Short mmCIF file of C-alpha atoms in Angstrom, two decimals:
data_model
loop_
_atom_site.label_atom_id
_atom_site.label_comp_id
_atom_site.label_asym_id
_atom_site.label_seq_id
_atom_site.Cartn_x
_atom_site.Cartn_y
_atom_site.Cartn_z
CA UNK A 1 0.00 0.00 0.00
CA UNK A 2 1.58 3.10 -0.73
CA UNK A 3 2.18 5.43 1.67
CA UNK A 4 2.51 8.76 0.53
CA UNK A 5 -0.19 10.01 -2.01
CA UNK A 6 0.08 12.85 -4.56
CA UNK A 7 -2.20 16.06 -3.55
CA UNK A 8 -2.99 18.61 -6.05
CA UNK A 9 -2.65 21.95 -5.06
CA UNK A 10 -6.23 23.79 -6.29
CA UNK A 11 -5.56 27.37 -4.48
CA UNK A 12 -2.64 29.29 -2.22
CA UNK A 13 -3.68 32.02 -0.15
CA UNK A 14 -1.38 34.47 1.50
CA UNK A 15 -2.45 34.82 5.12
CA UNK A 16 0.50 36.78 6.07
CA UNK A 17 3.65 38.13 4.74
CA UNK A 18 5.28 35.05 5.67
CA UNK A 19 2.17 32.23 5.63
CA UNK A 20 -0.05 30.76 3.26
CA UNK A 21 -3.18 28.25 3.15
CA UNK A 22 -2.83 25.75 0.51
CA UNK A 23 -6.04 24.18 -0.52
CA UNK A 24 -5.46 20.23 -1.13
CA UNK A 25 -7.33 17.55 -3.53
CA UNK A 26 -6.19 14.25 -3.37
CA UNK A 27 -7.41 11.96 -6.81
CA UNK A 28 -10.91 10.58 -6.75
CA UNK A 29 -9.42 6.75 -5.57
CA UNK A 30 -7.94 8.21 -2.23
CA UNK A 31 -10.50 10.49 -0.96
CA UNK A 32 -11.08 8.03 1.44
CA UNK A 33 -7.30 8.54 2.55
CA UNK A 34 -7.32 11.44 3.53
CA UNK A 35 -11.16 12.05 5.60
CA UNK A 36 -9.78 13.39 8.48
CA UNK A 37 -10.03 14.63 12.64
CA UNK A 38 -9.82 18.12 13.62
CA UNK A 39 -6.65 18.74 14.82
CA UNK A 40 -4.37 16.07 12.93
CA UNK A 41 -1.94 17.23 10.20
CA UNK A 42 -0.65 16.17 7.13
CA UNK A 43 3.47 15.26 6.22
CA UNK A 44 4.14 15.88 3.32
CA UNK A 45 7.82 14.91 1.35
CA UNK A 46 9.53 16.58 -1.55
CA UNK A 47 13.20 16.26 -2.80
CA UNK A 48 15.37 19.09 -2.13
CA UNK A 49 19.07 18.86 -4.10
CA UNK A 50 18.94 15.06 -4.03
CA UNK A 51 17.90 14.93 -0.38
CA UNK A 52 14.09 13.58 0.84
CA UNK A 53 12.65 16.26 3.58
CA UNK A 54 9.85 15.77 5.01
CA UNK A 55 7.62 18.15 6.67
CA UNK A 56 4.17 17.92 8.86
CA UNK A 57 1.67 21.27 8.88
CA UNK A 58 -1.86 20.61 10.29
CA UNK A 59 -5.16 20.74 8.83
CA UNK A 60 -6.47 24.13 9.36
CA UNK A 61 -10.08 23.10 7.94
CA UNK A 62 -12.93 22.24 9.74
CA UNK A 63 -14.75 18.67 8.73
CA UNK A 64 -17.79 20.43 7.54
CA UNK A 65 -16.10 22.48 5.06
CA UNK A 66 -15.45 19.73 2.30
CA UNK A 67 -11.80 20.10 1.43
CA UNK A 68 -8.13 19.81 2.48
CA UNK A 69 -6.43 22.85 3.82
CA UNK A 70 -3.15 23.55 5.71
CA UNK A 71 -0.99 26.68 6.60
CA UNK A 72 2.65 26.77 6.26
CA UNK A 73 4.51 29.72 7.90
CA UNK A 74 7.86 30.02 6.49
CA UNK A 75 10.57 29.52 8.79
CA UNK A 76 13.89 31.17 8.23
CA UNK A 77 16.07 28.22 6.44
CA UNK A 78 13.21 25.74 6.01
CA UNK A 79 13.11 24.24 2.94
CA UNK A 80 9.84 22.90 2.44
CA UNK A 81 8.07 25.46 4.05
CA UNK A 82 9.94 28.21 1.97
CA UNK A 83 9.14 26.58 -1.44
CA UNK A 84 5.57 26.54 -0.11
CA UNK A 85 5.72 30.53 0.22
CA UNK A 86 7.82 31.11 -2.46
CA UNK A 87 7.61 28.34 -5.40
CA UNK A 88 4.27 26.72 -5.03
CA UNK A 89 1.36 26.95 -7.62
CA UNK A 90 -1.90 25.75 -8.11
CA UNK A 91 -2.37 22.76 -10.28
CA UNK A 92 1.66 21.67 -8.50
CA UNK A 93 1.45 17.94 -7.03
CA UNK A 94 2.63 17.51 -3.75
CA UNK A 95 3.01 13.99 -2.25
CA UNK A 96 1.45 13.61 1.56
CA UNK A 97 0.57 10.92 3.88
CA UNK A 98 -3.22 10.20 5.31
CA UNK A 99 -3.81 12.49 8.20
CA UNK A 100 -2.66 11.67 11.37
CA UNK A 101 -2.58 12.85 15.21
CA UNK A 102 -4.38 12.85 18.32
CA UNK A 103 -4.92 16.25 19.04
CA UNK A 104 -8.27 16.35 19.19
CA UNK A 105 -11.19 14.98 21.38
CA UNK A 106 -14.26 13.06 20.52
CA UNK A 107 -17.41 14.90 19.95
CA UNK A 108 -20.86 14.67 21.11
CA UNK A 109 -23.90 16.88 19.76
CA UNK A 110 -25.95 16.59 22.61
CA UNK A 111 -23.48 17.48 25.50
CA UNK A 112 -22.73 21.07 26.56
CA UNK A 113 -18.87 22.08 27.20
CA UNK A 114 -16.59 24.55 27.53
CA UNK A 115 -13.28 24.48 25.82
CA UNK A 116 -9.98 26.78 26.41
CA UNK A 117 -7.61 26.57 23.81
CA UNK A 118 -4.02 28.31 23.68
CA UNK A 119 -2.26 29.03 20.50
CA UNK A 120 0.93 30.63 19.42
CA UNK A 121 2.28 31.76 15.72
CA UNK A 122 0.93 28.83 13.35
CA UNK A 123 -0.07 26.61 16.67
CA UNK A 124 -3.25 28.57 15.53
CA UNK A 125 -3.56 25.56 12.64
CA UNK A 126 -4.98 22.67 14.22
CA UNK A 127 -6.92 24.49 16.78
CA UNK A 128 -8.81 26.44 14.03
CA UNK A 129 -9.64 23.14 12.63
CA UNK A 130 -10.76 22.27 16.28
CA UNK A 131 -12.76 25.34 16.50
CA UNK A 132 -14.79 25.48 13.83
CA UNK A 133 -15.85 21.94 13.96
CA UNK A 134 -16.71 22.19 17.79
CA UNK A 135 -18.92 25.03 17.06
CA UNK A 136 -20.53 23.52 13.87
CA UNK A 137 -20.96 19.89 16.05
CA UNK A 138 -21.91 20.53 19.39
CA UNK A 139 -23.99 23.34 19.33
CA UNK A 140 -24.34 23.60 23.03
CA UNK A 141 -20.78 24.02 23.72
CA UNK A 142 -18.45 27.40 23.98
CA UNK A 143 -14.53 28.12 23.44
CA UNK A 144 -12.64 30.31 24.30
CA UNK A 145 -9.49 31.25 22.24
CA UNK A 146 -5.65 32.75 23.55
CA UNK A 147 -3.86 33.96 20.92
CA UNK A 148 -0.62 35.12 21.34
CA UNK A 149 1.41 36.51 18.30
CA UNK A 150 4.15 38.82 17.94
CA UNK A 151 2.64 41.60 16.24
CA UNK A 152 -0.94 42.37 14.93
CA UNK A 153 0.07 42.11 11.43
CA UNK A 154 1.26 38.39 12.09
CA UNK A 155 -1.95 36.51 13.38
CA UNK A 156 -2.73 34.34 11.10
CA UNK A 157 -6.69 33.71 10.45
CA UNK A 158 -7.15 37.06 12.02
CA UNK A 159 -10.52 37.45 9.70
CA UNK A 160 -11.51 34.44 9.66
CA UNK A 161 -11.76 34.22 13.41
CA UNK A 162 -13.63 37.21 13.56
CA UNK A 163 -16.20 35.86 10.90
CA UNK A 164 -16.42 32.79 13.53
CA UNK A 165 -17.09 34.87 16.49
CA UNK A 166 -20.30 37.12 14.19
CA UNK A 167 -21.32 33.60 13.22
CA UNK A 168 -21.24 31.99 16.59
CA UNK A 169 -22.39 35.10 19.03
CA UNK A 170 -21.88 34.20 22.20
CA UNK A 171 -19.95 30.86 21.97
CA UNK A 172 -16.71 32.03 20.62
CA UNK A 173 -14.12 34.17 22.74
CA UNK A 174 -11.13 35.45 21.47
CA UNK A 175 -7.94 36.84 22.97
CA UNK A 176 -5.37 38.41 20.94
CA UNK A 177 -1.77 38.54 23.27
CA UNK A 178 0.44 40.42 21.38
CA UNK A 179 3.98 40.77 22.25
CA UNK A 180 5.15 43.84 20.30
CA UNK A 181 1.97 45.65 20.01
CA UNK A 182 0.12 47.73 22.74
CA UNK A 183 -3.69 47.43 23.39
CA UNK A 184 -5.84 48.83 25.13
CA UNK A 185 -5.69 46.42 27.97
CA UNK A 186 -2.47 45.36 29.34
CA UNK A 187 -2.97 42.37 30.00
CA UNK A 188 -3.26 41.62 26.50
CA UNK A 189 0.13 43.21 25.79
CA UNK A 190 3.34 40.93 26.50
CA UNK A 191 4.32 37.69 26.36
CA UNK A 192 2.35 34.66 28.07
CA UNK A 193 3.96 33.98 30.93
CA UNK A 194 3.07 32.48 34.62
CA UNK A 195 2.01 35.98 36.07
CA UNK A 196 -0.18 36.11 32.88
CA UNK A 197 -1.81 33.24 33.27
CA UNK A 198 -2.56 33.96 36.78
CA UNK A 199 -4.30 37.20 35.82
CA UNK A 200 -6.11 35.56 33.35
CA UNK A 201 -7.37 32.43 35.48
CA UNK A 202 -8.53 35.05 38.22
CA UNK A 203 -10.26 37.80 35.75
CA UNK A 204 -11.30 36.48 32.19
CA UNK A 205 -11.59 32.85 32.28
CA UNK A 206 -13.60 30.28 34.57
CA UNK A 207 -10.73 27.84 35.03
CA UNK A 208 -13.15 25.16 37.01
CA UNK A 209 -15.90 25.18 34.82
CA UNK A 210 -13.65 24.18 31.18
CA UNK A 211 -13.40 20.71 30.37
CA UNK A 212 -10.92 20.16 27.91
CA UNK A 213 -7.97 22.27 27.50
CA UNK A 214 -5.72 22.49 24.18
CA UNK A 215 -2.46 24.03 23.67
CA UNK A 216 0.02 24.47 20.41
CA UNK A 217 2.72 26.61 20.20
CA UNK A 218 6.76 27.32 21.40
CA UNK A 219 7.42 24.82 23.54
CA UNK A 220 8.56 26.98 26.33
CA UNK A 221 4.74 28.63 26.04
CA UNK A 222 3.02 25.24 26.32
CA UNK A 223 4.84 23.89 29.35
CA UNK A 224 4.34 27.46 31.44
CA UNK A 225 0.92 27.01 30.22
CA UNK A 226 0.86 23.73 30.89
CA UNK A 227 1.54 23.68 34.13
CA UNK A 228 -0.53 26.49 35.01
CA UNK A 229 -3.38 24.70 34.12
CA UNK A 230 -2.19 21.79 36.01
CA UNK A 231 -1.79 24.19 39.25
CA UNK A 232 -5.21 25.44 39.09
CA UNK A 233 -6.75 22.08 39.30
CA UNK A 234 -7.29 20.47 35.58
CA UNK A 235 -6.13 17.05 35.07
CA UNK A 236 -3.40 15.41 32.48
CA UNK A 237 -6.21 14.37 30.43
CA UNK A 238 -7.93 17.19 30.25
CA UNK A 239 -5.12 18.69 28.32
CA UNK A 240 -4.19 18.36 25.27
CA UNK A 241 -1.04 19.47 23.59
CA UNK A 242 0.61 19.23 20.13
CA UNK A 243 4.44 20.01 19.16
CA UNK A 244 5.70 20.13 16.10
CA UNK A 245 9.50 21.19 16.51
CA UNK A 246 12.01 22.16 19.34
CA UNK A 247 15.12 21.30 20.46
CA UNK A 248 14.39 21.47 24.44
CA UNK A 249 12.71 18.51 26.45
CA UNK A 250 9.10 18.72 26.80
CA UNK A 251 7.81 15.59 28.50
CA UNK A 252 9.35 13.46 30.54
CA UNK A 253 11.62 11.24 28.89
CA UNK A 254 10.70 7.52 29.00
CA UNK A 255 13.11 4.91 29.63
CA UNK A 256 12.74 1.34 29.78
CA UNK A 257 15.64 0.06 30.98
CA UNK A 258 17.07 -3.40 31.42
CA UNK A 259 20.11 -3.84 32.86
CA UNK A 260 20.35 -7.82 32.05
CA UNK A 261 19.18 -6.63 28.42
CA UNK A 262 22.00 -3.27 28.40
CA UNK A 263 24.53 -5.90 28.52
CA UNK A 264 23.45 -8.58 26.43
CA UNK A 265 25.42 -8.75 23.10
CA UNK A 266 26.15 -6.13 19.99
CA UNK A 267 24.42 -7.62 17.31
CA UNK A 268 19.89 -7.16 17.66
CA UNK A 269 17.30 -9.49 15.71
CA UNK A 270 14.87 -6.95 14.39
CA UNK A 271 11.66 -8.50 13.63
CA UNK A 272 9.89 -5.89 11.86
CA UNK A 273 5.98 -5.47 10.46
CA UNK A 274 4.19 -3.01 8.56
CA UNK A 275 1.27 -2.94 6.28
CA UNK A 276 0.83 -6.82 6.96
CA UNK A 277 4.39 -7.69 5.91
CA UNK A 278 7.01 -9.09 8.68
CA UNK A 279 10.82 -8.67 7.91
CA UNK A 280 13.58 -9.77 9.66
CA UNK A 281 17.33 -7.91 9.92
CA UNK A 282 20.04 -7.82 12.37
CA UNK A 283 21.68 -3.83 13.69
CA UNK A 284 24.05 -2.74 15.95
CA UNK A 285 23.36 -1.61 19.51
CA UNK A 286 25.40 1.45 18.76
CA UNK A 287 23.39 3.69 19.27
CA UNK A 288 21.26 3.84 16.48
CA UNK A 289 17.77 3.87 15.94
CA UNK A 290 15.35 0.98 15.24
CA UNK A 291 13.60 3.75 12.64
CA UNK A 292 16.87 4.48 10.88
CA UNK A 293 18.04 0.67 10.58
CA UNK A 294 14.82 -0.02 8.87
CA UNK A 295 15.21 2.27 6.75
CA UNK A 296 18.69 1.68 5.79
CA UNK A 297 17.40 -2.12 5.04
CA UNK A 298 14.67 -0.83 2.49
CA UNK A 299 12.08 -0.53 4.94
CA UNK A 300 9.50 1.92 4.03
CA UNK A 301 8.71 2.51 7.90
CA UNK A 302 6.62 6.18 8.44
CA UNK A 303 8.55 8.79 9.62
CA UNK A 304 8.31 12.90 9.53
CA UNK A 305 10.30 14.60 12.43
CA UNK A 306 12.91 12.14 13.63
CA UNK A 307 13.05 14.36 16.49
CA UNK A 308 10.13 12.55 18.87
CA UNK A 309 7.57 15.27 18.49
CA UNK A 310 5.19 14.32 15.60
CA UNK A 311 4.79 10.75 16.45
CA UNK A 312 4.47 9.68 12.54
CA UNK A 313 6.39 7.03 13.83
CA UNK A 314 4.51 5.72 16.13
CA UNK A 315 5.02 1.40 16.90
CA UNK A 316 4.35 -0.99 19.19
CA UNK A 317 7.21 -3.26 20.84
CA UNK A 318 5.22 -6.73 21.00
CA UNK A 319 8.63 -8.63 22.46
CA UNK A 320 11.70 -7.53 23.80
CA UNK A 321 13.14 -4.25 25.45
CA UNK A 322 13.83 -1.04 24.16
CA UNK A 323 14.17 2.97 25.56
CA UNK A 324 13.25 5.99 23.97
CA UNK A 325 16.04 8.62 24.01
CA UNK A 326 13.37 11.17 24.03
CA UNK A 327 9.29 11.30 24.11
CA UNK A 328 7.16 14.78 23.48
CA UNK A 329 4.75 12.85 21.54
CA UNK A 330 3.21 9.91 23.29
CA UNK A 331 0.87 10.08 26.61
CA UNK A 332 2.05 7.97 29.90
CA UNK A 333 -0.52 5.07 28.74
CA UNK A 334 0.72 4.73 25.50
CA UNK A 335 4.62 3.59 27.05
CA UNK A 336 2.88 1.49 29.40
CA UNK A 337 0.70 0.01 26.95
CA UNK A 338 4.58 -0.92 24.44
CA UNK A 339 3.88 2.01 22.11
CA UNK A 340 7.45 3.43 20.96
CA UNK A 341 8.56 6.33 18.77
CA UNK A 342 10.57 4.14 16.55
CA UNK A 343 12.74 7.08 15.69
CA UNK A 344 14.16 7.19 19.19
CA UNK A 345 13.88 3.58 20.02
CA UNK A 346 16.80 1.93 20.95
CA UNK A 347 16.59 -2.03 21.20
CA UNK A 348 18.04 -3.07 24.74
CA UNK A 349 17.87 -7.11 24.22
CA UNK A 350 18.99 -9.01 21.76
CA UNK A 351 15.49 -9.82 20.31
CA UNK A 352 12.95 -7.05 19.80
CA UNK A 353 9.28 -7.56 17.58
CA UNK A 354 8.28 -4.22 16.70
CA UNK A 355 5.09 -3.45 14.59
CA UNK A 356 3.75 -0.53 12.70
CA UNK A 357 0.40 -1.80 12.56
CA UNK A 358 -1.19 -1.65 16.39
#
């Protein structure tokens, strides 16, 4: 089955000076591909001077609106997103994989919530997509929006958030943080930080009564926001957080450590499956990852970050022992439960069954 698809890009529009929204079709024989949640994303590969990059942007659509959008904020030295801003064209073909992510939570039309959601820069993308479905499918429930940016002439969706709010009186609250810019109140000048947060938990927004809480953004900004929300009283699963790219550690690292397995031999049996197919290879214990080994055997395994953030390559370890050299992607239960990021699995015994398809 192949993996990555080809996407024809039907319309780019500039949201900022340094963002666009490209409007996706995939062909008529893998529309079913590429239905999606609000709140996953899209990675998408192109060649760039003889080297394969791949890239994940989220969905910025909602599931009522009937077609496949994303927004790509150029970052200084990125390739992909660059030739997005720059190069791109309608009626170009760019290959993606199915949607994926968890950043989301399952919907119900007959309950009545309230949902806080905090983004920063283009963490706006997958909660727009959350937005505008919660309002269109649970028409009892309420969000309220942070949105911090540097500047006014940076937010991204700016319009179409207002359009939300005239659409949905009442149920949709905006805040607009901006770092550079003064408004009229100050407490929606600066950057969000714990004293912030405390202001806003005390003045604008009724902490107790939300339900599920989402945040996307610099990584810095989603752990202070993080555990704000964690200090005023809401649960680990009522938040939910998405990271795309940072170098710092986010959560916990995860280690499952054996010390009969640390000194068992060099040489690791991979036993390996994906998309119904089981191969077999040996690798080194030197340091390298199970995701990278596969690959360098021919392996077609998923991958999009290699950093653990996206979780494209997510696996289960059905035998054996392994630890993860770092984890922002997966929740507690998913370690417990075997679930690796193969990209920073590193096998530990001398035997380890992996599989893509769990």
């Amino acid at each position: 089955m192949a993996r990555f698809h080809p996407l024809e890009v039907t319309d780019i529009r500039r949201e900022t000076a340094d963002a666009v929204v490209l409007t996706l079709k995939p062909r008529d024989e893998d529309a079913g591909a590429f239905g999606f949640t609000q709140g996953q994303y899209l990675t998408f590969r192109r060649q760039f001077d003889g080297e394969e990059v791949r890239r994940s942007y989220s969905i910025c659509a909602g599931l009522d609106e009937g077609c496949l959008k994303v927004g790509v904020k150029r970052v200084e030295g990125g390739a992909f997103s660059t030739f997005a801003n720059e190069e791109l064209k309608p009626g170009d073909v760019i290959e993606a994989m199915p949607p994926m992510g968890k950043f989301f939570t399952a919907l119900d039309a007959d309950v009545s919530k309230d949902y806080l959601g905090f983004a920063g820069g283009s963490g706006i993308t997958p909660l727009l997509s959350i937005v505008k479905t919660v309002l269109a499918r649970e028409p009892r429930s309420r969000f309220t929006l942070v949105y911090a940016n540097r500047q006014i002439k940076s937010i991204m969706f700016r319009e179409e958030l207002g359009d939300l709010k005239n659409t949905y009186l009442g149920r949709l609250s905006v805040i607009h943080v901006l770092e550079s810019d003064s408004q009229e109140i100050d407490l929606f000048t600066g950057r969000i930080d714990e004293e912030k947060l405390e202001a806003f938990f005390n003045l604008w927004i009724d902490l107790p009564a939300v339900d599920t809480a989402f945040i996307c953004g610099p990584e810095p900004m989603m752990l202070t926001i993080a555990a704000s929300l964690k200090k005023h009283g809401m649960k680990d699963e009522q938040i939910k957080f998405e990271l795309f790219a940072s170098s710092q550690p986010g959560r916990a690292k995860q280690k499952v450590i054996s010390k009969a397995a640390a000194t068992a031999g060099e040489n690791v049996e991979i036993q390996l499956t994906l998309d119904g197919t089981t191969r077999s290879f040996t690798m080194q214990r030197d340091g390298t990852a199970v995701l990278d080994a596969a690959l360098a055997h021919d392996i077609d395994a998923p991958y999009s970050c290699k950093g653990g953030i996206c979780s494209t390559c997510r696996a289960k370890v059905v035998e054996g022992e392994v630890e993860m050299i770092s984890n922002h992607a997966l929740e507690d239960y998913e370690v417990r439960a075997g679930y690796v990021l193969s990209c920073q699995c590193l096998p530990l015994s001398e035997k380890v069954v992996i599989s893509y398809d769990e």
